[in-house]
Coordinates of C-alpha atoms in Angstrom, one line a residue:
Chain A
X1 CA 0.0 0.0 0.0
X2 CA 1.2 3.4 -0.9
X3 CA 0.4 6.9 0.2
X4 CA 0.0 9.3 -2.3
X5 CA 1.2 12.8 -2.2
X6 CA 0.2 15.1 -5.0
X7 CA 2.2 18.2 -5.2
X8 CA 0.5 20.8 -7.4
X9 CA 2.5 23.9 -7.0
X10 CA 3.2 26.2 -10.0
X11 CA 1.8 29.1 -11.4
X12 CA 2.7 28.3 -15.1
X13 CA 3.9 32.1 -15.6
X14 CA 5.4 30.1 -18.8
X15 CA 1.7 29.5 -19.8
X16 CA 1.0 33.2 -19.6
X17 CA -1.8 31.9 -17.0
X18 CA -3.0 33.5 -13.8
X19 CA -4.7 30.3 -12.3
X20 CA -2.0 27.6 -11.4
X21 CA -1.1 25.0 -14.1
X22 CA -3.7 22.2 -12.3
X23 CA -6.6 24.3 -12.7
X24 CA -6.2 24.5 -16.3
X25 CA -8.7 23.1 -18.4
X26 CA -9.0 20.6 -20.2
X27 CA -11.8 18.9 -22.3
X28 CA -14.0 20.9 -19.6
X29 CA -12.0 19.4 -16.5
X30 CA -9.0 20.9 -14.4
X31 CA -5.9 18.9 -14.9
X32 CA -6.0 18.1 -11.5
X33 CA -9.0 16.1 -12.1
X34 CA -7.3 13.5 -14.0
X35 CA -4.7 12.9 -11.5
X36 CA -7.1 12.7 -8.6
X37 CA -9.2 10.1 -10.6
X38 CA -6.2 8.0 -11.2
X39 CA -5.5 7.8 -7.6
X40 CA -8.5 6.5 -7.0
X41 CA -8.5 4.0 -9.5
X42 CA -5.3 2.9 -8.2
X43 CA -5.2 -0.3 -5.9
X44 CA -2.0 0.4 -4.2
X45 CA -3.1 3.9 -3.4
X46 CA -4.1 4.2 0.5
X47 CA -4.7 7.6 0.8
X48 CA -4.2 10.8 -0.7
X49 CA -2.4 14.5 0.4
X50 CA -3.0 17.3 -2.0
X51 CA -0.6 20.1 -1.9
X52 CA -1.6 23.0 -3.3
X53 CA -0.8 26.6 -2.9
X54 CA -1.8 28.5 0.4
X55 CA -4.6 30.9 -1.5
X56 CA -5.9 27.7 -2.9
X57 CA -6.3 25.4 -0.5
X58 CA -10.2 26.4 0.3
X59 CA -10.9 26.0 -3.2
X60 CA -9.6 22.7 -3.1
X61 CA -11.0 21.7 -0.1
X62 CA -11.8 17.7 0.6
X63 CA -15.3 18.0 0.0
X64 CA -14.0 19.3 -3.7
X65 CA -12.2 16.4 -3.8
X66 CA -15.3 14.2 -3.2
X67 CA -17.4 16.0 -5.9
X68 CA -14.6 14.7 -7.9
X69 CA -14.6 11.2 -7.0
X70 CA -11.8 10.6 -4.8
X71 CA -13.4 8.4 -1.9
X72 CA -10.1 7.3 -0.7
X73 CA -8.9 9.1 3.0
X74 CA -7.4 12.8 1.6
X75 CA -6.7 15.9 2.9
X76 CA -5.4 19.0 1.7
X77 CA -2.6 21.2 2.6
X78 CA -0.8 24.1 2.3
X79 CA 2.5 24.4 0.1
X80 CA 6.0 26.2 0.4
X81 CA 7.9 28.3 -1.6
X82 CA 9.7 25.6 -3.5
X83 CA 8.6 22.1 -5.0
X84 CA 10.7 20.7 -2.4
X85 CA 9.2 22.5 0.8
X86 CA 5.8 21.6 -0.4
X87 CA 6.2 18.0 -0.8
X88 CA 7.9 18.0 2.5
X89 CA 4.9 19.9 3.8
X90 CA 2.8 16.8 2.2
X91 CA 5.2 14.2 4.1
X92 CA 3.9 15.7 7.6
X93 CA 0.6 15.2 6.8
X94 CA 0.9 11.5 6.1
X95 CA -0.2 9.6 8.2
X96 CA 1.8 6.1 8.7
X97 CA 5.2 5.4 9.6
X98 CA 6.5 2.4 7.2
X99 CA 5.3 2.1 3.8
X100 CA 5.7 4.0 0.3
X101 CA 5.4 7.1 -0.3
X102 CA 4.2 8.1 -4.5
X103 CA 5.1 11.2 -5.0
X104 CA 3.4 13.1 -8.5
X105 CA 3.4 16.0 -9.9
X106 CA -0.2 17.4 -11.1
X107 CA 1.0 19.1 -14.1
X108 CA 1.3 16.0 -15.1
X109 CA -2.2 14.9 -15.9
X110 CA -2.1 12.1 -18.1
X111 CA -0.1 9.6 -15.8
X112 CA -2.3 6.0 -15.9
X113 CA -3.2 3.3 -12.9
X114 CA -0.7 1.3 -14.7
X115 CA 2.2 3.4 -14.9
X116 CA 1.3 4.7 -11.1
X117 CA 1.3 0.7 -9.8
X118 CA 4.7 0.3 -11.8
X119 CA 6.4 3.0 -9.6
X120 CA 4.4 2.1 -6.3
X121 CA 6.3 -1.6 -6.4
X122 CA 9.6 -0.7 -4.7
X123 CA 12.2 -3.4 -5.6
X124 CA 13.8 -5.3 -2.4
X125 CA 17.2 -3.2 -1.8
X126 CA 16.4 -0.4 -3.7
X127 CA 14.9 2.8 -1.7
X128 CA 13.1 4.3 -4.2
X129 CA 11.6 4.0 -8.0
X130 CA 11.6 6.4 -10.5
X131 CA 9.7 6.6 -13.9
X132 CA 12.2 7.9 -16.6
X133 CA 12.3 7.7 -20.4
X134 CA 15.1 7.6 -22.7
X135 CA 16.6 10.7 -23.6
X136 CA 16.0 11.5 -27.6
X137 CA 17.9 14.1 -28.0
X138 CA 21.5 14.7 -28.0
X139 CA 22.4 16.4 -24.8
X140 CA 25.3 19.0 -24.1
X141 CA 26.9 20.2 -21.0
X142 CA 28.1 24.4 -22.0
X143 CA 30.0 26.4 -19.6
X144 CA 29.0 30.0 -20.8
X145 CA 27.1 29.1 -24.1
X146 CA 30.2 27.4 -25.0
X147 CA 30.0 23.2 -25.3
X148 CA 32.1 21.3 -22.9
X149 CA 30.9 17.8 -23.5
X150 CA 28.5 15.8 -25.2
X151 CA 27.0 13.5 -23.1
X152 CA 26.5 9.7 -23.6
X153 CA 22.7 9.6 -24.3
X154 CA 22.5 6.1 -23.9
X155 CA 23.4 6.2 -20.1
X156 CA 20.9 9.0 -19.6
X157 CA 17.1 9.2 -19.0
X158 CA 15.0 11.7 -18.6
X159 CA 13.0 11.5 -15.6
X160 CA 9.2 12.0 -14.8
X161 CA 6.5 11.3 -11.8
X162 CA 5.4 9.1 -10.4
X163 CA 8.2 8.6 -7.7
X164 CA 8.2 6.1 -5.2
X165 CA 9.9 5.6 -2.0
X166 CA 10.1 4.3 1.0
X167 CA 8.8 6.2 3.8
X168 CA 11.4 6.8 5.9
X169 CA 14.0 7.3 3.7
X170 CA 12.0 10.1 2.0
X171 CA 11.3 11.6 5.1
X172 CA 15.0 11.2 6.0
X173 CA 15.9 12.5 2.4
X174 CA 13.7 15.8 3.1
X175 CA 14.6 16.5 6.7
X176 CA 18.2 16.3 5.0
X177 CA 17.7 18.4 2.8
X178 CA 16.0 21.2 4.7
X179 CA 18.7 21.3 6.7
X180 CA 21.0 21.8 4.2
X181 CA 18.7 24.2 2.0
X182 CA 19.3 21.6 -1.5
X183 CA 16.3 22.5 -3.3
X184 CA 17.1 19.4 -6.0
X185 CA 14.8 19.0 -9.5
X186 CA 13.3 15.6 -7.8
X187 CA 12.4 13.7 -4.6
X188 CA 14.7 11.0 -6.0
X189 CA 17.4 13.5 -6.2
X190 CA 17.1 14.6 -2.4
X191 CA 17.4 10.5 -1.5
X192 CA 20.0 9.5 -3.8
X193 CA 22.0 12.8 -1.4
X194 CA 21.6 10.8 1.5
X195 CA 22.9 7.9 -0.3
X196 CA 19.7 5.9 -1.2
X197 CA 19.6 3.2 -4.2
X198 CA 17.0 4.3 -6.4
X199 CA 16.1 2.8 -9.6
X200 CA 14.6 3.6 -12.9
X201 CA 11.4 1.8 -14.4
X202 CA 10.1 2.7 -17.9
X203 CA 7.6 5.9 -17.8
X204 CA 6.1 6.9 -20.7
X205 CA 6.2 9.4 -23.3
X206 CA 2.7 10.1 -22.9
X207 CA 2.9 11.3 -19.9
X208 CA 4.1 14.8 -20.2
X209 CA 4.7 18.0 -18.3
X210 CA 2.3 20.5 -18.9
X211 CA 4.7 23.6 -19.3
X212 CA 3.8 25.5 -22.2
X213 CA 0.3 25.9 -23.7
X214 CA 1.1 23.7 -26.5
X215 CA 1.6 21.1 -24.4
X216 CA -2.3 21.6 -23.8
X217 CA -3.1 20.9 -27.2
X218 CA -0.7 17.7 -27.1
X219 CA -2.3 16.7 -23.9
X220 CA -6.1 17.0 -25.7
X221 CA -4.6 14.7 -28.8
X222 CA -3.5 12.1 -26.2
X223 CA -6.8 12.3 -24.4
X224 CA -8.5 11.9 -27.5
X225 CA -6.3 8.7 -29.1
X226 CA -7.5 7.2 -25.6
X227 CA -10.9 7.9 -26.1
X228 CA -10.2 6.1 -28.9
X229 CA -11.2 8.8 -31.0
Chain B
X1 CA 27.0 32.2 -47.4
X2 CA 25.9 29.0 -46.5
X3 CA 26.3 24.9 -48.0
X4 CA 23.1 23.3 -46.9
X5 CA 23.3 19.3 -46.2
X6 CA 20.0 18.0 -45.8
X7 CA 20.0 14.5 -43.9
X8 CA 17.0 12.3 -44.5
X9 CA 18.0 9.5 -43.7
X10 CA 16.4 7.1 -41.1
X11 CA 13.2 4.7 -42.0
X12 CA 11.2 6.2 -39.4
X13 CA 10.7 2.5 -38.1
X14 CA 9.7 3.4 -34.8
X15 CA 6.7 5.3 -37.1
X16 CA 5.7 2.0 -38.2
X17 CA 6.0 3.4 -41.1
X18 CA 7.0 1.9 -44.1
X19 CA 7.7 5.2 -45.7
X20 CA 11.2 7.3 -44.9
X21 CA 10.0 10.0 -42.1
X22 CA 11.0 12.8 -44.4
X23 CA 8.2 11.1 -46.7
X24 CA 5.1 11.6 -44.3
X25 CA 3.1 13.7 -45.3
X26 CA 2.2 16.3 -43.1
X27 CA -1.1 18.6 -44.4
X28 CA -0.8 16.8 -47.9
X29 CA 2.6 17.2 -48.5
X30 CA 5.7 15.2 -47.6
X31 CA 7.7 16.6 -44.4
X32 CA 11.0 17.0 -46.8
X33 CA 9.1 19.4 -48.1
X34 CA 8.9 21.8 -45.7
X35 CA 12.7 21.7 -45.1
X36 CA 13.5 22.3 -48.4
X37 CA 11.1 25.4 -48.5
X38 CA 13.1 26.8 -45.4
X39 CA 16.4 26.2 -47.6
X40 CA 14.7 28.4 -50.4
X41 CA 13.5 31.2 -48.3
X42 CA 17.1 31.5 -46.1
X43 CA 19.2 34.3 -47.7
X44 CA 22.8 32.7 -46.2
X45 CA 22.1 29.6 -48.0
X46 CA 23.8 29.1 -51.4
X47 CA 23.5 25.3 -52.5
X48 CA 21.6 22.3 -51.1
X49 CA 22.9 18.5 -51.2
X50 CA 20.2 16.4 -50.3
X51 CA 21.0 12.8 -48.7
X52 CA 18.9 10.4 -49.1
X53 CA 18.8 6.4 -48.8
X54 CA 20.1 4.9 -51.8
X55 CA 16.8 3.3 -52.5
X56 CA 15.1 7.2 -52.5
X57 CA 17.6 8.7 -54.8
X58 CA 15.6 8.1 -58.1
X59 CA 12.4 9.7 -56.4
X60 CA 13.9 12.9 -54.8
X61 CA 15.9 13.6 -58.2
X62 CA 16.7 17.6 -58.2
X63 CA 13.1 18.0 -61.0
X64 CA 11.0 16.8 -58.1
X65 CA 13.2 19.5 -55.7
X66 CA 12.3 22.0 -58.9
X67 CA 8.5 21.0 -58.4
X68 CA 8.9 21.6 -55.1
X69 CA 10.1 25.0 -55.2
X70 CA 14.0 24.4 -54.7
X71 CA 15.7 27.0 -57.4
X72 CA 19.1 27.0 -55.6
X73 CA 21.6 24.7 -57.0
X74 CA 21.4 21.3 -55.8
X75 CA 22.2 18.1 -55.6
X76 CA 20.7 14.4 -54.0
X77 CA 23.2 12.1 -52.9
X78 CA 22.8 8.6 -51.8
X79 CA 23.6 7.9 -48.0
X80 CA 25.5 5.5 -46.0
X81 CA 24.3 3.6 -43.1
X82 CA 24.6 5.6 -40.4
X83 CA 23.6 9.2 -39.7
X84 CA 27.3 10.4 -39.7
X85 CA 28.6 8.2 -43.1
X86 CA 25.6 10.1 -44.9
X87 CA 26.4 13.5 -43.1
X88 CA 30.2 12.6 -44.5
X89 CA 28.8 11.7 -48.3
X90 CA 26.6 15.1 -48.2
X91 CA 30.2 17.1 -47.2
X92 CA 31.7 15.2 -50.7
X93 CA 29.4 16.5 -52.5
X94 CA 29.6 20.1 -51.2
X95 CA 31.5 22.3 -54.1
X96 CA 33.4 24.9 -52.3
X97 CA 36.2 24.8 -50.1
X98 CA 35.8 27.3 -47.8
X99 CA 32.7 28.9 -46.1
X100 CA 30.3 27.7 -44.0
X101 CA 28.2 24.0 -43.9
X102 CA 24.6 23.6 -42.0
X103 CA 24.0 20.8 -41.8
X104 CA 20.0 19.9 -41.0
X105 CA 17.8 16.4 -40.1
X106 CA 14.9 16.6 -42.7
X107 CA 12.9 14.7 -39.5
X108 CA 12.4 18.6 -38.2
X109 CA 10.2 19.9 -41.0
X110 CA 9.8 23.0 -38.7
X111 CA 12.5 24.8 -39.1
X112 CA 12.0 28.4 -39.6
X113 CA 14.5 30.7 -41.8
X114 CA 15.2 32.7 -38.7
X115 CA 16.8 29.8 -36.9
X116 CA 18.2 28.7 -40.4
X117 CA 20.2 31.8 -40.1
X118 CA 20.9 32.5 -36.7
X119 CA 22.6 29.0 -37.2
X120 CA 25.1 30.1 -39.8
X121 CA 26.1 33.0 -38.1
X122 CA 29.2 31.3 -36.5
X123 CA 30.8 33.8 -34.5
X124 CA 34.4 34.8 -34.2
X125 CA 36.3 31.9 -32.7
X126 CA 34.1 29.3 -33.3
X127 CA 34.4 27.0 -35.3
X128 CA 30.2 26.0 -35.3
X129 CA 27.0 26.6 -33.8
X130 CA 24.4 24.0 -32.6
X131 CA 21.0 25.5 -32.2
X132 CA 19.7 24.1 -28.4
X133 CA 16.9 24.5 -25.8
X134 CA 17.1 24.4 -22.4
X135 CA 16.4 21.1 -20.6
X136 CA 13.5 20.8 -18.8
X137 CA 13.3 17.7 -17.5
X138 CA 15.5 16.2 -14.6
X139 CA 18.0 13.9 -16.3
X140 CA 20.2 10.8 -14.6
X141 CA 22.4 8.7 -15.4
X142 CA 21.6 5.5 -15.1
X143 CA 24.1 2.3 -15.0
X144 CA 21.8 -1.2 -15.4
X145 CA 18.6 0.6 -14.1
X146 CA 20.2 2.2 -10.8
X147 CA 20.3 5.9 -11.0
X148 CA 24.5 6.8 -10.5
X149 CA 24.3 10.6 -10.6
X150 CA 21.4 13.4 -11.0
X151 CA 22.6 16.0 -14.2
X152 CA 22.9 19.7 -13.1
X153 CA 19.7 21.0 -15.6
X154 CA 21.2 24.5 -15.6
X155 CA 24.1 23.3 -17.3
X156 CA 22.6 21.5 -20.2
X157 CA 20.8 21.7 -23.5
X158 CA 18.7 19.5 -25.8
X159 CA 20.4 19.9 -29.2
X160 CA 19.0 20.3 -32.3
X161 CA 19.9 20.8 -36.0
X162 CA 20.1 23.0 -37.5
X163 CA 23.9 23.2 -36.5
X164 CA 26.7 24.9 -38.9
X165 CA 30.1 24.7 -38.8
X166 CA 33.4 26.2 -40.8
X167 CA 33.8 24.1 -43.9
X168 CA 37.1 23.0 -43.6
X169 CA 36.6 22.1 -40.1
X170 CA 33.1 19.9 -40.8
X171 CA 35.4 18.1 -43.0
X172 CA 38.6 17.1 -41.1
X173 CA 36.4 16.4 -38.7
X174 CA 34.0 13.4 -40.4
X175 CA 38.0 12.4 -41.8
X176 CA 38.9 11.6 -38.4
X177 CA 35.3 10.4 -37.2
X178 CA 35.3 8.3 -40.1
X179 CA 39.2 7.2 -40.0
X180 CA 38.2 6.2 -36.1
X181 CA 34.6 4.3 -37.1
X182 CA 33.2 7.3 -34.4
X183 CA 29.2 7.3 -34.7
X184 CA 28.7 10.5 -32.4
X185 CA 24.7 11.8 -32.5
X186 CA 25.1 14.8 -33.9
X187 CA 28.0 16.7 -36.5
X188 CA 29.2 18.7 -33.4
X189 CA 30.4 16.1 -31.3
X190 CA 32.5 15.3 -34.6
X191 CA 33.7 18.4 -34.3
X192 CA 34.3 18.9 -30.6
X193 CA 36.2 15.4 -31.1
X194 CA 39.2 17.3 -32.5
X195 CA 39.2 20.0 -30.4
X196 CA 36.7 22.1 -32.4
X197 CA 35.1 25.0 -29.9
X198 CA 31.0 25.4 -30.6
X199 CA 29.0 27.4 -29.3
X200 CA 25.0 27.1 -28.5
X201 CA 22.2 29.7 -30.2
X202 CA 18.9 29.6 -29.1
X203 CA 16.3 26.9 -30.8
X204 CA 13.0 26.4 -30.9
X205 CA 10.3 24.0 -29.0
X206 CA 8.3 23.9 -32.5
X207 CA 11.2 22.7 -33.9
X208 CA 10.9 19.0 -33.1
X209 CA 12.0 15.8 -34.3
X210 CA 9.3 13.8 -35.7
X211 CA 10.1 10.4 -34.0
X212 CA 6.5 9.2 -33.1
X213 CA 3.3 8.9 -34.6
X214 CA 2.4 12.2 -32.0
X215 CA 4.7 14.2 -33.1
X216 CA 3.0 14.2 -36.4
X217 CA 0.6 15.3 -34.5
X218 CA 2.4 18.0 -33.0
X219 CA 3.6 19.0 -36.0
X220 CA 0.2 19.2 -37.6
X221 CA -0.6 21.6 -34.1
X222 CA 2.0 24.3 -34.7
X223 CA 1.8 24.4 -38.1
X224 CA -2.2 25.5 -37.6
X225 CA -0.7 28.3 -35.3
X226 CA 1.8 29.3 -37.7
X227 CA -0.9 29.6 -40.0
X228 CA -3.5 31.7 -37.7
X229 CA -5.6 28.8 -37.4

């Protein structure tokens, strides 16, 4: 069983929007929707914190959360300043002290109960899964605009949510880094500091970042091809 | 002034298409086509060689590149098997021997003159330009599925073509590349390979690759805005 934290924090000032990226709509439905309905539809998902922005947390209060069909135990809290400080502020408000933790990010909105159960199943000895797909393009490291290396794609992947760890080394890995003010792009990131084995499963290439506001339009083509339309 | 090598090489396989990608047709015409309409427009560019799979020659003979609006001179080679033997078979058939060669993947039908140009504008020093976006996802590297290191974002970009280098340079370097049997992913890591310094330009998100049946897609989504629509 795996608690779920949901850590929907930006504004998407890169998508020229003044609600945050989750509220978005899309086919009539904020992103968040999607997300929330795949949580419940997931079997390994126990329960549910949504971390959203301080001026919205009435809006998304748990009785929202009902209307849109999450049954499961939820409750909704207040983020930080940073993606890290709010999904720390989401690993206080779990309740449970062993387990796994799923971490996802709701600009993501078109993650599946499949890909979600894939992360949620921790191998023995590792501490944490991460969804990742290969990298496509060829990737250079620049000092000042200028390149210093090209990097060996084939050893790289390009990592996405879900996340999935074990409870007490995430909660380790965050008290670390608060201490240490490491902001890191990823939960895994924060864990692999503290020395943690984490280890990639295959994500998928459908389930993108909402960033920009074509990404919209990509996400609405995707929705549709499942719709089988 | 500018040599343009235009690389259409791969089968597009993970397409499932039968087709070469730069075949597809995207809004009733093949994606090559939009390439070589970019070549046309772009003031710095002087001559085109077209590489193509042996097998393609025939069809994309330089009357069909007339048809399609290519007056610059021109020229269609056949290709080797990899990327960088057909890059290296384009360069043979370049007539100059000084100046500037772009060099361009005929899977990014998007290209837009401005980035055509801002590409062949090698600065002082340099002895190319790859065009590049910021990456946006978090990237590992990965050894057997266990994550070894998380990639400092700030210091890397997702390259793209077009990318343009000195002549003389392109060449010596695909002699050594080729002298060696080095693949590299892209002409610039030929080129850094003997000590060649590039620098990065700004690309474009529109400008993808199209690797997937969605990017099509995607393709068929920004041409629309292009287009007002």
């Amino acid at each position: 069983m795996a608690f779920g934290i949901i850590a929907a924090g930006g504004r998407g000032a890169r998508l020229g929007a003044t609600v945050p990226k989750f509220e978005l709509e899309l086919e009539g439905r904020p992103l968040l929707a999607y997300t929330l309905e795949v949580f419940q539809d997931a079997p390994s998902i126990e329960s549910v914190v949504l971390v959203v922005p301080p001026d919205r947390k009435e809006a998304w209060s748990v009785s929202r959360l009902r209307e849109l069909g999450l049954s499961k135990p939820a409750v909704t809290v207040a983020g930080g300043t940073t993606r890290r400080g709010s999904v720390g502020l989401g690993l206080l408000a779990v309740e449970g002290e062993s387990g796994v933790a799923v971490v996802h990010d709701a600009a993501r909105p078109l993650l599946t109960v499949e890909l979600l159960e894939r992360a949620c199943d921790i191998p023995a000895g590792a501490d944490g899964v991460v969804t990742a797909v290969p990298v496509t393009d060829t990737v250079k490291e620049v000092d000042s605009s200028v390149v210093t290396a090209t990097l060996d794609r084939e050893r790289l992947v390009a990592v996405q949510t879900p996340q999935a760890f074990r409870l007490d080394v995430l909660r380790n890995a965050h008290a670390a880094a608060e201490r240490d003010a490491f902001e890191g792009t990823d939960d895994a990131s924060l864990v692999e500091r503290i020395g943690g084995r984490i280890v990639v499963v295959e994500g998928s290439r459908e389930n993108i970042k909402v960033t920009y506001g074509e990404d919209l339009e990509r996400a609405r083509v995707v929705l549709l091809e499942r719709s089988g339309g």
